[in-house]
Tab-separated table of C-alpha atoms (C1' of nucleotides) in Angstrom:
chain	number	residue	atom	x	y	z
A	1	MET	CA	93.009	108.022	128.327
A	2	GLY	CA	91.702	110.775	130.615
A	3	THR	CA	88.635	112.980	130.660
A	4	LYS	CA	87.661	115.157	127.742
A	5	GLN	CA	88.852	118.114	129.778
A	6	GLN	CA	92.289	116.554	130.270
A	7	ILE	CA	92.617	115.651	126.598
A	8	THR	CA	91.807	119.199	125.547
A	9	GLU	CA	94.391	120.417	128.034
A	10	ARG	CA	97.018	118.032	126.674
A	11	ILE	CA	96.282	119.061	123.096
A	12	GLY	CA	96.640	122.712	124.040
A	13	SER	CA	100.063	122.148	125.493
A	14	ILE	CA	101.227	120.111	122.490
A	15	LEU	CA	100.262	122.959	120.191
A	16	ARG	CA	101.706	125.681	122.389
A	17	GLU	CA	104.995	123.813	122.723
A	18	SER	CA	105.227	123.759	118.942
A	19	LYS	CA	104.406	127.464	118.809
A	20	LEU	CA	101.199	126.819	116.904
A	21	SER	CA	97.940	128.676	117.420
A	22	VAL	CA	95.336	126.612	119.222
A	23	THR	CA	92.555	126.395	116.684
A	24	GLU	CA	89.426	124.291	116.474
A	25	THR	CA	90.559	122.310	113.431
A	26	ARG	CA	93.919	121.430	114.940
A	27	THR	CA	92.342	120.476	118.230
A	28	ARG	CA	89.787	118.214	116.583
A	29	ILE	CA	92.341	116.534	114.358
A	30	LEU	CA	94.570	115.808	117.352
A	31	GLU	CA	91.523	114.457	119.196
A	32	LEU	CA	90.888	112.045	116.338
A	33	PHE	CA	94.485	110.845	116.520
A	34	MET	CA	94.206	110.277	120.260
A	35	LYS	CA	90.884	108.485	120.074
A	36	SER	CA	91.908	106.215	117.218
A	37	ASN	CA	94.195	103.432	118.323
A	38	GLY	CA	95.963	103.335	114.981
A	39	ALA	CA	97.269	105.290	112.067
A	40	LEU	CA	95.020	107.574	110.078
A	41	GLU	CA	95.111	108.607	106.472
A	42	HIS	CA	93.881	111.761	104.902
A	43	SER	CA	90.522	110.400	103.839
A	44	ASP	CA	89.779	109.281	107.405
A	45	PHE	CA	89.480	112.859	108.549
A	46	GLU	CA	86.812	113.703	106.053
A	47	LYS	CA	84.933	110.517	106.945
A	48	LEU	CA	85.340	110.727	110.715
A	49	ALA	CA	84.431	114.366	110.916
A	50	GLY	CA	81.622	114.521	108.434
A	51	GLN	CA	81.691	117.471	106.101
A	52	SER	CA	83.049	119.820	108.675
A	53	PHE	CA	86.703	119.870	107.623
A	54	ASP	CA	87.878	121.623	104.539
A	55	ARG	CA	90.120	119.333	102.499
A	56	VAL	CA	92.775	121.979	102.106
A	57	THR	CA	92.881	122.684	105.815
A	58	VAL	CA	93.403	119.000	106.576
A	59	TYR	CA	96.299	118.783	104.128
A	60	ARG	CA	97.893	121.864	105.612
A	61	THR	CA	97.311	120.784	109.192
A	62	LEU	CA	98.882	117.370	108.637
A	63	GLN	CA	101.858	118.972	106.909
A	64	THR	CA	102.289	121.382	109.808
A	65	PHE	CA	102.112	118.564	112.350
A	66	LEU	CA	104.728	116.650	110.352
A	67	ASP	CA	107.018	119.679	110.251
A	68	LYS	CA	106.713	120.134	113.994
A	69	GLY	CA	107.274	116.478	114.766
A	70	ILE	CA	103.826	115.965	116.262
A	71	ILE	CA	102.992	113.136	113.857
A	72	HIS	CA	105.036	110.849	111.618
A	73	LYS	CA	104.404	108.966	108.378
A	74	ILE	CA	104.188	105.221	107.985
A	75	PRO	CA	105.317	103.546	104.740
A	76	THR	CA	102.692	101.778	102.637
A	77	THR	CA	102.604	99.939	99.334
A	78	ASP	CA	99.657	101.899	98.048
A	79	THR	CA	99.168	105.549	97.220
A	80	SER	CA	97.748	106.454	100.605
A	81	VAL	CA	99.887	108.130	103.241
A	82	ARG	CA	99.346	107.003	106.835
A	83	TYR	CA	100.080	109.193	109.829
A	84	ALA	CA	100.399	108.423	113.522
A	85	LEU	CA	101.040	110.489	116.633
A	86	CYS	CA	104.617	110.682	117.801
A	87	LYS	CA	105.389	109.923	121.396
A	88	SER	CA	105.929	112.785	123.733
A	89	GLU	CA	109.704	112.625	123.483
A	90	CYS	CA	109.556	113.758	119.874
A	91	SER	CA	110.011	117.342	118.806
A	92	GLU	CA	110.832	119.306	115.697
A	93	HIS	CA	114.542	118.662	115.932
A	94	HIS	CA	114.722	115.491	117.914
A	95	HIS	CA	112.885	112.332	116.989
A	96	HIS	CA	112.513	109.068	118.829
A	97	ASP	CA	110.396	107.287	116.285
A	98	HIS	CA	112.419	104.135	116.422
A	99	HIS	CA	109.618	101.658	116.540
A	100	ILE	CA	108.128	99.248	114.079
A	101	HIS	CA	104.657	99.285	112.570
A	102	PHE	CA	102.111	96.523	112.326
A	103	LYS	CA	99.364	96.373	109.736
A	104	CYS	CA	96.526	93.970	110.418
A	105	GLU	CA	95.237	92.180	107.341
A	106	GLU	CA	91.857	91.596	108.988
A	107	CYS	CA	90.823	94.994	110.325
A	108	GLY	CA	93.138	97.046	108.124
A	109	ASN	CA	94.394	98.977	111.126
A	110	THR	CA	97.995	100.084	111.344
A	111	ILE	CA	99.517	100.562	114.780
A	112	CYS	CA	102.854	101.534	116.260
A	113	LEU	CA	104.558	98.830	118.311
A	114	ASP	CA	106.560	100.962	120.687
A	115	GLU	CA	107.864	98.123	122.790
A	116	THR	CA	109.364	96.227	119.880
A	117	ASP	CA	112.936	96.989	118.894
A	118	VAL	CA	113.931	97.940	115.393
A	119	PRO	CA	116.335	95.210	114.216
A	120	GLN	CA	119.936	95.858	113.282
A	121	ILE	CA	120.426	95.375	109.546
A	122	GLN	CA	123.738	94.152	108.196
A	123	LEU	CA	124.086	96.009	104.880
A	124	PRO	CA	126.539	95.108	102.102
A	125	LYS	CA	129.860	96.968	102.092
A	126	GLY	CA	129.658	100.567	100.940
A	127	TYR	CA	126.159	101.311	102.183
A	128	ALA	CA	125.487	103.701	105.068
A	129	ALA	CA	122.187	103.354	106.928
A	130	HIS	CA	120.510	106.391	108.466
A	131	ASN	CA	117.054	105.045	109.096
A	132	VAL	CA	115.297	101.669	109.112
A	133	GLU	CA	111.586	101.371	108.454
A	134	VAL	CA	109.851	98.114	109.344
A	135	VAL	CA	106.236	97.289	108.622
A	136	VAL	CA	105.033	93.846	109.652
A	137	SER	CA	101.712	92.642	108.295
A	138	GLY	CA	99.640	89.840	109.763
A	139	VAL	CA	96.833	89.424	112.254
A	140	CYS	CA	96.599	91.625	115.320
A	141	LYS	CA	95.679	90.799	118.894
A	142	SER	CA	92.060	91.894	118.595
A	143	CYS	CA	91.361	90.056	115.339
A	144	LYS	CA	92.844	86.761	116.388
B	1	MET	CA	123.221	92.018	81.123
B	2	GLY	CA	123.432	90.439	77.669
B	3	THR	CA	122.895	91.677	74.118
B	4	LYS	CA	119.727	93.410	73.049
B	5	GLN	CA	118.798	90.213	71.248
B	6	GLN	CA	119.191	88.164	74.429
B	7	ILE	CA	117.170	90.624	76.499
B	8	THR	CA	114.308	90.546	74.018
B	9	GLU	CA	114.458	86.765	74.131
B	10	ARG	CA	114.360	86.760	77.934
B	11	ILE	CA	111.433	89.172	78.006
B	12	GLY	CA	109.536	87.001	75.556
B	13	SER	CA	109.916	83.965	77.753
B	14	ILE	CA	108.892	85.854	80.901
B	15	LEU	CA	105.684	86.949	79.190
B	16	ARG	CA	104.943	83.556	77.652
B	17	GLU	CA	105.489	81.811	80.982
B	18	SER	CA	102.859	84.096	82.480
B	19	LYS	CA	100.534	83.386	79.553
B	20	LEU	CA	100.584	87.006	78.432
B	21	SER	CA	100.662	88.201	74.843
B	22	VAL	CA	104.031	89.563	73.803
B	23	THR	CA	103.225	93.147	72.912
B	24	GLU	CA	105.379	96.147	72.209
B	25	THR	CA	104.321	98.054	75.334
B	26	ARG	CA	104.954	95.150	77.662
B	27	THR	CA	108.307	94.444	76.075
B	28	ARG	CA	109.427	98.044	76.357
B	29	ILE	CA	108.293	98.359	79.965
B	30	LEU	CA	110.184	95.213	80.917
B	31	GLU	CA	113.215	96.562	79.081
B	32	LEU	CA	113.066	99.703	81.185
B	33	PHE	CA	112.959	97.609	84.355
B	34	MET	CA	115.964	95.608	83.242
B	35	LYS	CA	118.001	98.617	82.194
B	36	SER	CA	117.270	100.593	85.344
B	37	ASN	CA	119.231	99.395	88.325
B	38	GLY	CA	116.488	100.373	90.741
B	39	ALA	CA	112.803	100.641	91.355
B	40	LEU	CA	110.561	102.588	89.024
B	41	GLU	CA	107.377	104.453	89.659
B	42	HIS	CA	104.553	105.151	87.316
B	43	SER	CA	105.703	108.589	86.268
B	44	ASP	CA	109.106	107.216	85.260
B	45	PHE	CA	107.570	105.371	82.357
B	46	GLU	CA	106.079	108.466	80.851
B	47	LYS	CA	109.363	110.318	81.313
B	48	LEU	CA	111.688	107.546	80.165
B	49	ALA	CA	109.653	106.699	77.139
B	50	GLY	CA	108.646	110.148	75.986
B	51	GLN	CA	105.082	110.498	74.917
B	52	SER	CA	104.867	107.070	73.423
B	53	PHE	CA	103.068	105.260	76.261
B	54	ASP	CA	99.437	105.806	76.988
B	55	ARG	CA	98.943	106.423	80.706
B	56	VAL	CA	96.129	103.943	80.944
B	57	THR	CA	98.165	101.226	79.280
B	58	VAL	CA	100.995	101.740	81.751
B	59	TYR	CA	98.632	101.439	84.714
B	60	ARG	CA	97.118	98.284	83.298
B	61	THR	CA	100.457	96.781	82.367
B	62	LEU	CA	101.914	97.332	85.838
B	63	GLN	CA	98.793	95.837	87.426
B	64	THR	CA	99.032	92.809	85.154
B	65	PHE	CA	102.715	92.337	85.983
B	66	LEU	CA	101.873	92.554	89.690
B	67	ASP	CA	99.113	89.968	89.328
B	68	LYS	CA	101.452	87.593	87.538
B	69	GLY	CA	104.274	88.067	90.025
B	70	ILE	CA	106.640	89.619	87.488
B	71	ILE	CA	107.121	92.757	89.576
B	72	HIS	CA	106.516	93.684	93.227
B	73	LYS	CA	105.746	96.867	95.101
B	74	ILE	CA	108.055	98.650	97.519
B	75	PRO	CA	106.625	100.607	100.470
B	76	THR	CA	107.112	104.373	100.539
B	77	THR	CA	106.115	107.238	102.794
B	78	ASP	CA	104.789	109.337	99.951
B	79	THR	CA	101.950	108.875	97.519
B	80	SER	CA	104.051	107.259	94.842
B	81	VAL	CA	104.111	103.516	94.335
B	82	ARG	CA	107.462	101.978	93.463
B	83	TYR	CA	107.849	98.758	91.528
B	84	ALA	CA	110.794	96.448	90.972
B	85	LEU	CA	111.356	93.274	89.012
B	86	CYS	CA	110.990	90.047	90.913
B	87	LYS	CA	113.711	87.462	90.719
B	88	SER	CA	113.214	84.533	88.420
B	89	GLU	CA	112.050	82.237	91.192
B	90	CYS	CA	108.866	84.240	91.591
B	91	SER	CA	105.613	83.328	89.962
B	92	GLU	CA	101.919	84.049	90.291
B	93	HIS	CA	101.446	81.630	93.151
B	94	HIS	CA	104.868	81.401	94.654
B	95	HIS	CA	106.876	84.391	95.768
B	96	HIS	CA	110.436	84.632	96.997
B	97	ASP	CA	110.551	88.350	97.564
B	98	HIS	CA	112.130	88.081	100.955
B	99	HIS	CA	114.684	90.789	100.622
B	100	ILE	CA	115.053	94.272	101.992
B	101	HIS	CA	115.009	97.559	100.119
B	102	PHE	CA	117.428	100.431	100.248
B	103	LYS	CA	116.575	104.010	99.351
B	104	CYS	CA	119.492	106.368	98.742
B	105	GLU	CA	118.946	109.857	100.081
B	106	GLU	CA	121.450	111.277	97.590
B	107	CYS	CA	120.384	109.880	94.236
B	108	GLY	CA	116.844	108.981	95.240
B	109	ASN	CA	117.232	105.502	93.810
B	110	THR	CA	115.582	102.530	95.478
B	111	ILE	CA	117.154	99.124	95.032
B	112	CYS	CA	116.550	95.559	96.172
B	113	LEU	CA	119.262	94.083	98.387
B	114	ASP	CA	118.844	90.433	97.552
B	115	GLU	CA	121.801	89.225	99.546
B	116	THR	CA	120.659	90.799	102.799
B	117	ASP	CA	118.430	88.745	105.068
B	118	VAL	CA	115.121	90.006	106.353
B	119	PRO	CA	115.446	90.133	110.158
B	120	GLN	CA	113.337	88.098	112.517
B	121	ILE	CA	110.967	90.351	114.446
B	122	GLN	CA	109.890	89.450	117.962
B	123	LEU	CA	106.288	90.682	118.144
B	124	PRO	CA	104.281	91.152	121.342
B	125	LYS	CA	102.066	88.249	122.412
B	126	GLY	CA	98.918	87.850	120.351
B	127	TYR	CA	100.304	89.094	117.058
B	128	ALA	CA	100.866	86.812	114.071
B	129	ALA	CA	103.316	87.948	111.394
B	130	HIS	CA	102.808	86.979	107.777
B	131	ASN	CA	105.154	89.383	106.068
B	132	VAL	CA	107.934	91.775	107.018
B	133	GLU	CA	108.773	94.809	104.915
B	134	VAL	CA	112.070	96.582	105.533
B	135	VAL	CA	113.188	99.775	103.838
B	136	VAL	CA	116.536	101.182	104.878
B	137	SER	CA	117.410	104.715	103.852
B	138	GLY	CA	120.882	106.188	103.760
B	139	VAL	CA	123.680	106.617	101.247
B	140	CYS	CA	124.379	103.995	98.613
B	141	LYS	CA	127.640	102.605	97.292
B	142	SER	CA	127.747	104.845	94.245
B	143	CYS	CA	126.962	108.076	96.073
B	144	LYS	CA	129.457	107.622	98.846
C	1	DT	C1'	90.074	146.319	122.925
C	2	DT	C1'	92.725	147.174	119.159
C	3	DT	C1'	96.370	145.651	116.090
C	4	DA	C1'	99.398	142.289	113.985
C	5	DA	C1'	100.145	137.659	112.807
C	6	DT	C1'	98.356	133.376	111.776
C	7	DT	C1'	95.016	130.289	109.994
C	8	DT	C1'	91.074	129.040	107.307
C	9	DG	C1'	87.908	128.373	103.318
C	10	DC	C1'	86.950	129.059	98.702
C	11	DA	C1'	87.902	128.888	93.858
C	12	DA	C1'	90.546	127.344	90.471
C	13	DC	C1'	93.807	124.341	88.898
C	14	DA	C1'	97.210	120.276	88.444
C	15	DT	C1'	98.124	115.559	88.975
C	16	DT	C1'	97.010	110.880	89.469
C	17	DG	C1'	94.160	106.894	88.915
C	18	DT	C1'	89.772	104.431	86.861
C	19	DT	C1'	86.142	102.702	83.545
C	20	DG	C1'	83.700	101.622	79.132
C	21	DC	C1'	84.132	100.756	74.621
C	22	DA	C1'	85.644	100.550	69.776
C	23	DA	C1'	89.820	99.828	67.055
C	24	DA	C1'	94.119	97.501	66.651
C	25	DT	C1'	97.171	93.819	67.648
C	26	DT	C1'	98.368	89.192	68.899
C	27	DT	C1'	97.494	84.345	69.183
C	28	DA	C1'	95.496	79.961	67.848
C	29	DC	C1'	94.321	77.034	64.345
C	30	DG	C1'	92.851	75.387	59.851
D	1	DC	C1'	100.017	81.730	55.333
D	2	DG	C1'	95.385	83.551	56.215
D	3	DT	C1'	91.362	83.851	58.969
D	4	DA	C1'	88.687	83.903	63.347
D	5	DA	C1'	88.832	84.432	68.261
D	6	DA	C1'	90.915	86.392	72.100
D	7	DT	C1'	93.557	89.825	74.027
D	8	DT	C1'	95.370	94.338	74.359
D	9	DT	C1'	95.483	99.171	73.418
D	10	DG	C1'	94.102	104.105	73.103
D	11	DC	C1'	90.752	107.466	73.569
D	12	DA	C1'	87.277	109.980	76.026
D	13	DA	C1'	85.221	110.929	79.981
D	14	DC	C1'	85.261	110.832	84.677
D	15	DA	C1'	86.666	110.421	89.734
D	16	DA	C1'	89.805	111.144	93.320
D	17	DT	C1'	93.663	113.370	95.276
D	18	DG	C1'	96.773	117.097	96.068
D	19	DT	C1'	98.305	122.264	95.394
D	20	DT	C1'	98.265	127.462	95.158
D	21	DG	C1'	96.724	132.360	95.707
D	22	DC	C1'	94.088	135.310	98.101
D	23	DA	C1'	90.494	137.471	100.911
D	24	DA	C1'	87.950	136.723	105.192
D	25	DA	C1'	88.026	134.947	109.778
D	26	DT	C1'	90.269	133.660	113.868
D	27	DT	C1'	93.919	133.746	117.284
D	28	DA	C1'	97.730	135.878	119.761
D	29	DA	C1'	100.093	139.897	121.456
D	30	DA	C1'	100.103	144.535	123.314
DNA sequence: TTTAATTTGCAACATTGTTGCAAATTTACG
DNA sequence: CGTAAATTTGCAACAATGTTGCAAATTAAA
């Protein structure tokens, strides 16, 4: 994980690479992503950070991070939107988010399984696939 | 598809099998599901049916249909929730929804691909899978 | 350090989802 | 068929979530 110093350093370079100003809100939101071992949704930021974040700023920050390829969305069957950090090989124009997601039914956590391959899907004739999203639900390592 | 008469008949038996009263709202919502060749979200009902549905009734009807296994949800990366009709073999306690979903980037439609198998996913050690959701996005037959 | 560009926070608003309750509709049953 | 019981609906009121414009604050550039 690294020292607090190193994390701050890493966050700074992520933001600078994306040509974004290094601000307190952005730094703290990225810290929360790095500390959490799973996906976060909008309401988590207000909870995790107390009253200190303005709702609007969180919405705009997450949207900016999405645009720059710093985070990605994870599909859900409810109205919440979950976000997770992209790996370092991702950038605004080049994504390597080809991994599956796992949602634990016990702890509710959603994590990215980077080691697990996305399966090939044999579609019916006439369909062209651009992207495959896989979300497996079950019981995770820690909850077993 | 069948005549209007036959559809009404079919809807009646779906509702009776689930021990639900056959009401006008429920009948019309099921009709919309049957006529549409894809998944519907909440706002579609207000659009498709003009002003005639009360918002609250639509929410409650969809929740009831979910509870009874008449419809199922489809994962999305936005805040909307998409619903589609289950096949006839589904019921409150016994689901056969093991199919993948396809979202067309052109027409925006989401459909169930019943013929296509859900892939086996090889999870890391320590994870137990109960359910696998797959959503493929790309271009559908009609838009090609 | 000063200026220009970016970001933030507030207010106000729009949309989406929920709850309680009385009126209306549907079902069950004589 | 007609009545009583059960279910469903619609309204009002509210709660939660997401959006926009704009002035003040912060950050970057010189």
